[in-house]
Coordinates of C-alpha atoms and ligand atoms in Angstrom, one line a residue:
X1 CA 160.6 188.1 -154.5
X2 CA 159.7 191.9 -154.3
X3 CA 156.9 193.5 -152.2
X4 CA 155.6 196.9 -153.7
X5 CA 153.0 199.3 -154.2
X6 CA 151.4 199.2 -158.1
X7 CA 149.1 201.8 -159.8
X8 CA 145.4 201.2 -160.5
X9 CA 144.9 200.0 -164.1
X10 CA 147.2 198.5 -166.2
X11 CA 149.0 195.4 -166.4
X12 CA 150.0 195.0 -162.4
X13 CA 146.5 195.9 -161.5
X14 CA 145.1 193.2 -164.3
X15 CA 147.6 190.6 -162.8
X16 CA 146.0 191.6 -159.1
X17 CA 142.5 191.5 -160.1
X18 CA 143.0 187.7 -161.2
X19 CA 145.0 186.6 -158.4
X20 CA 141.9 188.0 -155.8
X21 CA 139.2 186.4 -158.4
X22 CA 141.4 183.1 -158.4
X23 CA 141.8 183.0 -154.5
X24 CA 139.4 185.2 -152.9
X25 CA 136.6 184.5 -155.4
X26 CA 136.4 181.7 -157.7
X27 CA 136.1 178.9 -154.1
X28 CA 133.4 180.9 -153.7
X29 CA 132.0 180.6 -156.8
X30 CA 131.7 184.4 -157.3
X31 CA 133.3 187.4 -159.5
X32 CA 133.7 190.8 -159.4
X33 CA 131.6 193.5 -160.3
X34 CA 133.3 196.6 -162.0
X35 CA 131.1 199.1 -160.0
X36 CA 133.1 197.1 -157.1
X37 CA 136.5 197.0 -158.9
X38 CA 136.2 200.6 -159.5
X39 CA 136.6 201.7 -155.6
X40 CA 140.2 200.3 -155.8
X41 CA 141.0 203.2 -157.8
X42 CA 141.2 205.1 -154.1
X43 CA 143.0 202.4 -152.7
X44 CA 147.2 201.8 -151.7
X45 CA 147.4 198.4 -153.5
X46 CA 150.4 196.2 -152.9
X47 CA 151.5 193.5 -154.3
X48 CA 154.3 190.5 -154.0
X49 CA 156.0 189.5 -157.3
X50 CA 158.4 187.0 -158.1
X51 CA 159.9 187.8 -161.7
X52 CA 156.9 188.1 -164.1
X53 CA 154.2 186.6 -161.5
X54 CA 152.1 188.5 -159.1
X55 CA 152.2 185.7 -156.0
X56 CA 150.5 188.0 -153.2
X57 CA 148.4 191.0 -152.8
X58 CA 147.2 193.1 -150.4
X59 CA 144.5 196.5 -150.6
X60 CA 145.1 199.3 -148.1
X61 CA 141.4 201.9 -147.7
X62 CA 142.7 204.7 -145.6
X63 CA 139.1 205.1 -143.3
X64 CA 139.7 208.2 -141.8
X65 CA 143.1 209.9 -139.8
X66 CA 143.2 207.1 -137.5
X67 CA 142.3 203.8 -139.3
X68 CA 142.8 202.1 -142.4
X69 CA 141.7 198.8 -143.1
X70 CA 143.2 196.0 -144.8
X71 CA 141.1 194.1 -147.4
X72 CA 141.5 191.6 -150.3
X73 CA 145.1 189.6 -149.0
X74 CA 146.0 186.7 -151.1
X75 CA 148.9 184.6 -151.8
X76 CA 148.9 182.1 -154.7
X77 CA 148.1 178.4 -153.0
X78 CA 151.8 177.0 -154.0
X79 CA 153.3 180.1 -152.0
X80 CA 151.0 179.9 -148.8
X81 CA 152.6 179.3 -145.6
X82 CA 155.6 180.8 -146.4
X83 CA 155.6 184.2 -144.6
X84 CA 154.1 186.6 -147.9
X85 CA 151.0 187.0 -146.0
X86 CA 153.1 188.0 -143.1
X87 CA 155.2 190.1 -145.3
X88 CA 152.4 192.0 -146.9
X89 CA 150.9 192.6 -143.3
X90 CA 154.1 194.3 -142.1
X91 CA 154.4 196.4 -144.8
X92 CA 150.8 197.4 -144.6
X93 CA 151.9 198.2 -141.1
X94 CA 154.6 200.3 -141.7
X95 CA 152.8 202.7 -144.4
X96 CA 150.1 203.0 -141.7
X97 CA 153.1 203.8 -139.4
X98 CA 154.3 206.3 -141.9
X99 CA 151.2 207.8 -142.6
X100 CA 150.4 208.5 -138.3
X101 CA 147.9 206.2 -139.0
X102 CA 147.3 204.0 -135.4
X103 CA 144.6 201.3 -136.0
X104 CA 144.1 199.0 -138.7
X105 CA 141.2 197.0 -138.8
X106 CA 139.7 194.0 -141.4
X107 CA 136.8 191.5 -141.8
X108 CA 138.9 188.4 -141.6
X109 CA 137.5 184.8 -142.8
X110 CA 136.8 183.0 -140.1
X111 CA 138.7 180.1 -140.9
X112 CA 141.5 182.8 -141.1
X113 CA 141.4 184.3 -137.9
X114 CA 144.6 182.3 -136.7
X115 CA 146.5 183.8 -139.1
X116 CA 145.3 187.5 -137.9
X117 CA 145.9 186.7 -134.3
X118 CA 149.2 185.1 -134.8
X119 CA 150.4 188.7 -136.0
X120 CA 149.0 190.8 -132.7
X121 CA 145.3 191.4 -134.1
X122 CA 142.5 191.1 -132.0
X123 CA 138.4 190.2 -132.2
X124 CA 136.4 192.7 -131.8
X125 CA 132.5 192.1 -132.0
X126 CA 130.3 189.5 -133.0
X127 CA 130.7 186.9 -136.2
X128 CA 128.8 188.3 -139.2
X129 CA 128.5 187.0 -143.0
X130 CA 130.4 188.5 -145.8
X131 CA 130.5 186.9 -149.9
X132 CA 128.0 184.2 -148.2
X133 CA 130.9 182.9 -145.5
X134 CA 131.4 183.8 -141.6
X135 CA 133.9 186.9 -141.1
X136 CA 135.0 188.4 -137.7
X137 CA 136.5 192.1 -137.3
X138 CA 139.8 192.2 -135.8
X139 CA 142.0 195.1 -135.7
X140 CA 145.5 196.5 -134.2
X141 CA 146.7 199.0 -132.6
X142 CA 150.0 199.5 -133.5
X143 CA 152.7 200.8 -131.4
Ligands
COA201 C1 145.6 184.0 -145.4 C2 146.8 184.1 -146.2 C3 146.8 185.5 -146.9 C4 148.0 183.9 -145.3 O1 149.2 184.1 -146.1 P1 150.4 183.1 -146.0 O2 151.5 183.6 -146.8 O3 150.0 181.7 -146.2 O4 150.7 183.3 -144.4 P2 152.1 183.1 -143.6 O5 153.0 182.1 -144.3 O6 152.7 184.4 -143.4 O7 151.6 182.5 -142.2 C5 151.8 183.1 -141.0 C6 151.3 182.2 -139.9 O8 149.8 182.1 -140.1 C7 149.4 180.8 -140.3 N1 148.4 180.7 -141.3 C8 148.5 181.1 -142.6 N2 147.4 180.9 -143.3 C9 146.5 180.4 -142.3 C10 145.1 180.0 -142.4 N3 144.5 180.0 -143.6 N4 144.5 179.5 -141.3 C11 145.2 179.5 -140.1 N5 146.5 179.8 -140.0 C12 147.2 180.3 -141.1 C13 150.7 180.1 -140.8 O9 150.6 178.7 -140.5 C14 151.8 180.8 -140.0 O10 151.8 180.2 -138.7 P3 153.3 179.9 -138.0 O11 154.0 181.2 -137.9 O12 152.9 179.4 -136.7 O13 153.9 179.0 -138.9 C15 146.8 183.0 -147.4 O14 146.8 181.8 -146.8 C16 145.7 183.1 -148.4 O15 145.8 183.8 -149.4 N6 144.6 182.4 -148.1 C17 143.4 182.4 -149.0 C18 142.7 183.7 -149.1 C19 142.2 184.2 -147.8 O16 141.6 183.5 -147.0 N7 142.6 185.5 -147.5 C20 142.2 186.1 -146.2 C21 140.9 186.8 -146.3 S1 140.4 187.5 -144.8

């Protein structure tokens, strides 16, 4: 298993884009639009491959010189609870870490939040919806 950062377009990103649709979109019964799609291109995107399979992913949006915020992490059902989310958190961590960057932030799922807290991340703020299901902010400040 190898954690790393891939380019926008091409094969890696194709591979990304269906993992998300297949486990942050599909339950939902929702796709996504290009005109969304197309802000990943400003994005660090990481990803978790084992040989030819992309298993996990991860999107990095750099907010401004003190925050960047971690969207779209997913890891492939059969590979869930196995530490890749952790993995891909730490690492988002550390190029936050090596870009002076302090805070990161997210909407986490709510059903997620455990997940989030477990690694040092806190609640800020009041429940809101998000892609029609119940998200709370959370962010770190890392050391
Ligand atoms: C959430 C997700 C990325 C976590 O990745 P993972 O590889 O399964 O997580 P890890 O194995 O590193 O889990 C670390 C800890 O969090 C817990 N955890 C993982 N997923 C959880 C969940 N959905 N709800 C509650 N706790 C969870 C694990 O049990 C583990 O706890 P432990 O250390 O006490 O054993 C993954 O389950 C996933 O892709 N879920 C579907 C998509 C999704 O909801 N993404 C988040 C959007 S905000």
């Amino acid at each position: 298993m190898e954690l790393k950062i891939i380019n926008y377009g091409g094969i890696e990103y194709q591979k990304m884009t269906e993992l998300r649709t297949k486990i942050l979109r599909k339950p939902l019964g929702l796709t996504f639009t290009e005109e969304y799609l197309q802000s990943d291109r400003d994005d660090i995107l990481m990803a978790c491959v084992e040989g030819e399979e992309m298993i996990g992913c991860c999107i990095l949006t750099i907010i401004d010189t003190s925050t960047i915020q971690l969207k779209q992490i997913a890891v492939l059902d059969a590979f869930q609870k196995q530490g890749i989310g952790t993995r891909l958190v730490e690492l988002a961590e550390m190029i936050a870490k090596e870009k002076s960057i302090n805070t990161i932030t997210l909407h986490a799922r709510k059903v997620v939040t455990d997940f989030y807290l477990k690694l040092g991340y806190i609640i800020e703020g009041e429940e809101f919806v998000e892609v029609n299901i119940p998200h709370l902010q959370m962010t770190k400040v890392l050391d």
